[in-house]
Amino acid sequence: MIDALHFDANGLIPAIAQQHDTGEVLMLAWMNADAVAETLRTGRVCYWSRSRGALWRKGEKSGQVQRLIDLRFDCDADALLLLVDQTGVACHTGRRTCFYRAIREDDVVELAGPVVDPAALYG
Amino acid sequence: MIDALHFDANGLIPAIAQQHDTGEVLMLAWMNADAVAETLRTGRVCYWSRSRGALWRKGEKSGQVQRLIDLRFDCDADALLLLVDQTGVACHTGRRTCFYRAIREDDVVELAGPVVDPAALYG
C-alpha cells in the first residue's frame, strides 16, 4: 500500500499528527517509506528525522509517544494525516502542540506555555 | 513577522488548512513569502502552486475559498497551521477534505465520497 504514496525527491512525505478525539493538530514531521512501514506495523508513530538523518521513534527519549489510530493520505498522495493518541505533549518545548504561536496584527502571539519542563522530558 | 518563518531551499513552507470550528484537517499545500503576506493582508488564503509555479488564490476558479481565521506556526517555524473557514469543499475531487483515504489492514479504504460534482466546480 505504501507504493500508493508519492515521496519527494528526498524520499520523504510530510505527515500531520492530529489528536484523534479532540482534533488538535499537534505537529508536522516527515516520513520515509521505512517510517511509514514501521508505523503501520507497530502502531507506534515513527518519523524520519531530517536533522539526524535517521528513523525517529517519537517519544524514544521523552516517553511522549504517539499511538496510531488511523493513517490517511490526500488526493495527490503526497501528504499524510496521522490520527494519533498522544501521550503527554507533542512538542519538545513541553507544550501540547508545536503550533503554539500565531501571527496577529503584525505581532507574534504565544498561545500556550509549556505544561511540562523540557528538562524533565530529556534529562 | 514573515521573517520569523523558515522557508525551505525552494522558498516554500508547508501549510496545513484546518476548519476552525470543527477541527477537520482539510488539506496540506505550500506557501512562499508572497503567499503568506497576501494571505495576512487580504484574509483570504493564497498558496503557491508548485505545479503551476504561480500564486494560487484558493477558490479562484471553483469559488471554494478559504477565509483566514488564524495563522499559526510551529516550534521550528518551518510549518504553518491555518485556521480557516472553508466555503464548500476543499478538495478538487469535490470532497470536503483532501484526506479521504486511509490505509487499513493492507487495504486502501475510501472514507468519503464527493459532495459536489467537480465538473460543476471547474466547468
Short mmCIF file of C-alpha atoms in Angstrom, two decimals:
data_model
loop_
_atom_site.label_atom_id
_atom_site.label_comp_id
_atom_site.label_asym_id
_atom_site.label_seq_id
_atom_site.Cartn_x
_atom_site.Cartn_y
_atom_site.Cartn_z
CA MET A 1 0.00 0.00 0.00
CA ILE A 2 2.97 2.25 0.60
CA ASP A 3 3.56 2.17 -3.16
CA ALA A 4 0.41 4.28 -3.48
CA LEU A 5 2.20 7.18 -1.76
CA HIS A 6 4.30 9.77 -3.57
CA PHE A 7 7.53 10.58 -1.79
CA ASP A 8 9.50 13.68 -2.77
CA ALA A 9 12.96 13.83 -4.35
CA ASN A 10 14.48 13.13 -0.93
CA GLY A 11 12.23 10.10 -0.42
CA LEU A 12 10.10 11.93 2.15
CA ILE A 13 6.43 12.78 2.66
CA PRO A 14 5.05 15.33 5.15
CA ALA A 15 2.91 13.88 7.93
CA ILE A 16 0.46 15.85 10.05
CA ALA A 17 -0.25 14.42 13.50
CA GLN A 18 -3.73 15.17 14.86
CA GLN A 19 -5.09 14.07 18.23
CA HIS A 20 -7.84 11.68 17.20
CA ASP A 21 -10.52 12.71 19.69
CA THR A 22 -10.01 16.44 20.22
CA GLY A 23 -8.98 17.33 16.65
CA GLU A 24 -5.97 19.29 17.87
CA VAL A 25 -3.20 19.49 15.28
CA LEU A 26 -0.08 18.52 17.22
CA MET A 27 2.84 18.71 14.79
CA LEU A 28 4.09 18.28 11.25
CA ALA A 29 7.04 15.99 10.60
CA TRP A 30 8.40 13.83 7.79
CA MET A 31 8.38 10.13 6.97
CA ASN A 32 10.24 7.95 4.51
CA ALA A 33 8.89 4.62 3.28
CA ASP A 34 10.56 2.75 6.16
CA ALA A 35 8.98 5.06 8.72
CA VAL A 36 5.52 4.56 7.20
CA ALA A 37 6.00 0.79 7.14
CA GLU A 38 7.20 0.65 10.74
CA THR A 39 4.37 2.88 11.91
CA LEU A 40 1.77 0.66 10.24
CA ARG A 41 3.43 -2.50 11.54
CA THR A 42 3.90 -1.43 15.16
CA GLY A 43 1.06 1.03 15.66
CA ARG A 44 3.54 3.44 17.18
CA VAL A 45 4.42 6.51 15.14
CA CYS A 46 7.91 6.64 13.67
CA TYR A 47 9.14 9.62 11.65
CA TRP A 48 12.30 10.39 9.70
CA SER A 49 14.47 12.98 11.42
CA ARG A 50 15.87 15.26 8.73
CA SER A 51 18.37 16.78 11.16
CA ARG A 52 19.69 13.45 12.40
CA GLY A 53 19.22 11.55 9.13
CA ALA A 54 17.71 8.61 10.98
CA LEU A 55 14.42 6.99 11.92
CA TRP A 56 12.85 8.86 14.82
CA ARG A 57 10.59 6.81 17.02
CA LYS A 58 8.55 9.62 18.51
CA GLY A 59 8.97 9.60 22.28
CA GLU A 60 12.02 7.33 22.30
CA LYS A 61 13.78 9.75 24.64
CA SER A 62 10.92 11.70 26.17
CA GLY A 63 8.35 8.94 26.58
CA GLN A 64 5.86 11.16 24.77
CA VAL A 65 4.84 8.51 22.26
CA GLN A 66 2.10 8.60 19.64
CA ARG A 67 -0.13 5.60 19.16
CA LEU A 68 -1.51 5.39 15.62
CA ILE A 69 -5.29 5.37 15.32
CA ASP A 70 -5.60 5.90 11.55
CA LEU A 71 -3.24 6.71 8.67
CA ARG A 72 -4.83 8.79 5.93
CA PHE A 73 -3.42 10.32 2.76
CA ASP A 74 -4.54 13.08 0.48
CA CYS A 75 -5.85 13.33 -3.09
CA ASP A 76 -2.35 13.72 -4.55
CA ALA A 77 -0.97 11.00 -2.23
CA ASP A 78 1.83 13.37 -1.26
CA ALA A 79 0.79 14.21 2.30
CA LEU A 80 -0.23 12.08 5.29
CA LEU A 81 -2.68 12.75 8.10
CA LEU A 82 -1.99 10.62 11.16
CA LEU A 83 -4.77 10.36 13.70
CA VAL A 84 -2.92 9.58 16.92
CA ASP A 85 -3.30 9.23 20.62
CA GLN A 86 -0.56 11.44 22.05
CA THR A 87 0.93 10.57 25.41
CA GLY A 88 1.69 13.81 27.26
CA VAL A 89 2.96 16.57 25.00
CA ALA A 90 3.90 16.56 21.31
CA CYS A 91 6.35 19.48 21.38
CA HIS A 92 9.97 19.31 22.55
CA THR A 93 9.38 22.66 24.29
CA GLY A 94 6.98 20.91 26.68
CA ARG A 95 3.86 22.25 25.02
CA ARG A 96 0.97 20.07 23.97
CA THR A 97 1.18 21.22 20.32
CA CYS A 98 4.07 22.57 18.26
CA PHE A 99 1.72 25.22 16.80
CA TYR A 100 1.71 27.49 19.84
CA ARG A 101 2.46 30.80 18.12
CA ALA A 102 0.32 32.94 15.82
CA ILE A 103 0.90 36.00 13.67
CA ARG A 104 -1.78 38.52 14.59
CA GLU A 105 -1.77 42.16 13.52
CA ASP A 106 1.96 42.18 12.78
CA ASP A 107 2.81 40.61 16.12
CA VAL A 108 3.82 37.14 17.17
CA VAL A 109 1.47 35.97 19.91
CA GLU A 110 2.24 32.99 22.12
CA LEU A 111 -0.93 30.97 22.62
CA ALA A 112 0.20 28.38 25.15
CA GLY A 113 3.05 27.84 27.54
CA PRO A 114 4.84 24.62 28.48
CA VAL A 115 2.86 22.17 30.56
CA VAL A 116 5.94 20.02 31.21
CA ASP A 117 9.52 21.12 31.87
CA PRO A 118 11.58 20.02 28.83
CA ALA A 119 14.44 19.21 31.20
CA ALA A 120 12.19 16.62 32.82
CA LEU A 121 11.49 15.09 29.40
CA TYR A 122 15.03 14.99 28.08
CA GLY A 123 17.07 14.82 31.28
CA MET B 1 6.79 38.91 11.02
CA ILE B 2 7.25 36.75 7.94
CA ASP B 3 11.00 36.95 8.59
CA ALA B 4 10.37 34.73 11.61
CA LEU B 5 9.42 31.86 9.29
CA HIS B 6 11.90 29.39 7.82
CA PHE B 7 11.29 28.66 4.16
CA ASP B 8 12.95 25.65 2.52
CA ALA B 9 15.58 25.68 -0.24
CA ASN B 10 12.79 26.35 -2.77
CA GLY B 11 11.47 29.27 -0.72
CA LEU B 12 8.42 27.30 0.42
CA ILE B 13 6.81 26.30 3.72
CA PRO B 14 4.10 23.64 4.14
CA ALA B 15 0.71 24.93 5.31
CA ILE B 16 -1.99 22.80 6.90
CA ALA B 17 -5.54 24.11 6.50
CA GLN B 18 -7.90 23.22 9.34
CA GLN B 19 -11.58 24.16 9.57
CA HIS B 20 -11.59 26.47 12.57
CA ASP B 21 -14.76 25.27 14.27
CA THR B 22 -14.96 21.55 13.52
CA GLY B 23 -11.22 20.82 13.68
CA GLU B 24 -11.33 18.93 10.37
CA VAL B 25 -7.98 18.90 8.58
CA LEU B 26 -8.85 19.93 5.03
CA MET B 27 -5.59 19.92 3.06
CA LEU B 28 -1.87 20.49 3.02
CA ALA B 29 -0.41 22.91 0.49
CA TRP B 30 2.62 25.18 0.17
CA MET B 31 3.25 28.90 0.55
CA ASN B 32 6.09 31.21 -0.36
CA ALA B 33 6.69 34.52 1.40
CA ASP B 34 4.44 36.39 -1.04
CA ALA B 35 1.59 33.94 -0.43
CA VAL B 36 1.92 34.35 3.34
CA ALA B 37 1.98 38.14 3.00
CA GLU B 38 -1.05 38.23 0.70
CA THR B 39 -3.00 35.87 2.96
CA LEU B 40 -2.31 38.03 6.02
CA ARG B 41 -3.15 41.22 4.11
CA THR B 42 -6.37 40.08 2.47
CA GLY B 43 -7.66 37.48 4.94
CA ARG B 44 -8.22 35.12 2.02
CA VAL B 45 -5.89 32.15 1.78
CA CYS B 46 -3.37 32.19 -1.07
CA TYR B 47 -0.95 29.30 -1.65
CA TRP B 48 1.93 28.71 -4.04
CA SER B 49 1.11 26.17 -6.72
CA ARG B 50 4.18 24.02 -7.25
CA SER B 51 2.72 22.51 -10.43
CA ARG B 52 1.87 25.87 -12.00
CA GLY B 53 4.73 27.82 -10.44
CA ALA B 54 2.41 30.66 -9.52
CA LEU B 55 0.39 32.12 -6.67
CA TRP B 56 -2.79 30.12 -6.18
CA ARG B 57 -5.68 32.01 -4.68
CA LYS B 58 -7.64 29.09 -3.29
CA GLY B 59 -11.06 29.04 -4.91
CA GLU B 60 -10.19 31.42 -7.75
CA LYS B 61 -11.76 29.01 -10.26
CA SER B 62 -14.06 26.91 -8.09
CA GLY B 63 -15.37 29.57 -5.72
CA GLN B 64 -14.38 27.29 -2.82
CA VAL B 65 -12.42 29.97 -0.98
CA GLN B 66 -10.83 29.84 2.45
CA ARG B 67 -11.19 32.78 4.81
CA LEU B 68 -8.29 33.04 7.25
CA ILE B 69 -9.21 32.92 10.92
CA ASP B 70 -5.72 32.48 12.43
CA LEU B 71 -2.21 31.84 11.09
CA ARG B 72 -0.05 29.76 13.42
CA PHE B 73 3.46 28.37 13.07
CA ASP B 74 5.37 25.64 14.79
CA CYS B 75 8.32 25.44 17.17
CA ASP B 76 10.83 25.22 14.32
CA ALA B 77 9.00 27.92 12.35
CA ASP B 78 9.06 25.63 9.32
CA ALA B 79 5.38 24.67 9.13
CA LEU B 80 2.14 26.68 9.18
CA LEU B 81 -1.27 25.84 10.58
CA LEU B 82 -4.03 27.91 9.00
CA LEU B 83 -7.33 28.00 10.82
CA VAL B 84 -9.81 28.76 8.08
CA ASP B 85 -13.46 28.99 7.24
CA GLN B 86 -13.84 26.85 4.12
CA THR B 87 -16.58 27.68 1.65
CA GLY B 88 -17.95 24.43 0.24
CA VAL B 89 -15.30 21.78 -0.29
CA ALA B 90 -11.53 21.92 -0.01
CA CYS B 91 -10.68 19.10 -2.42
CA HIS B 92 -10.63 19.38 -6.21
CA THR B 93 -12.36 15.96 -6.29
CA GLY B 94 -15.46 17.54 -4.76
CA ARG B 95 -14.83 16.13 -1.30
CA ARG B 96 -14.84 18.23 1.83
CA THR B 97 -11.28 17.20 2.77
CA CYS B 98 -8.35 16.01 0.67
CA PHE B 99 -7.62 13.32 3.29
CA TYR B 100 -10.42 10.98 2.26
CA ARG B 101 -8.42 7.73 2.01
CA ALA B 102 -6.86 5.58 4.72
CA ILE B 103 -4.52 2.60 4.78
CA ARG B 104 -6.16 -0.04 6.95
CA GLU B 105 -5.00 -3.66 7.20
CA ASP B 106 -3.10 -3.52 3.91
CA ASP B 107 -6.04 -2.00 2.05
CA VAL B 108 -6.85 1.48 0.85
CA VAL B 109 -10.24 2.48 2.23
CA GLU B 110 -12.20 5.44 0.88
CA LEU B 111 -13.76 7.31 3.77
CA ALA B 112 -15.89 9.89 1.96
CA GLY B 113 -17.26 10.47 -1.50
CA PRO B 114 -17.71 13.72 -3.41
CA VAL B 115 -20.41 16.03 -2.15
CA VAL B 116 -20.11 18.28 -5.20
CA ASP B 117 -19.55 17.29 -8.83
CA PRO B 118 -16.05 18.55 -9.77
CA ALA B 119 -17.42 19.42 -13.23
CA ALA B 120 -19.76 21.87 -11.54
CA LEU B 121 -16.81 23.47 -9.75
CA TYR B 122 -14.41 23.75 -12.66
CA GLY B 123 -16.80 23.94 -15.62
#
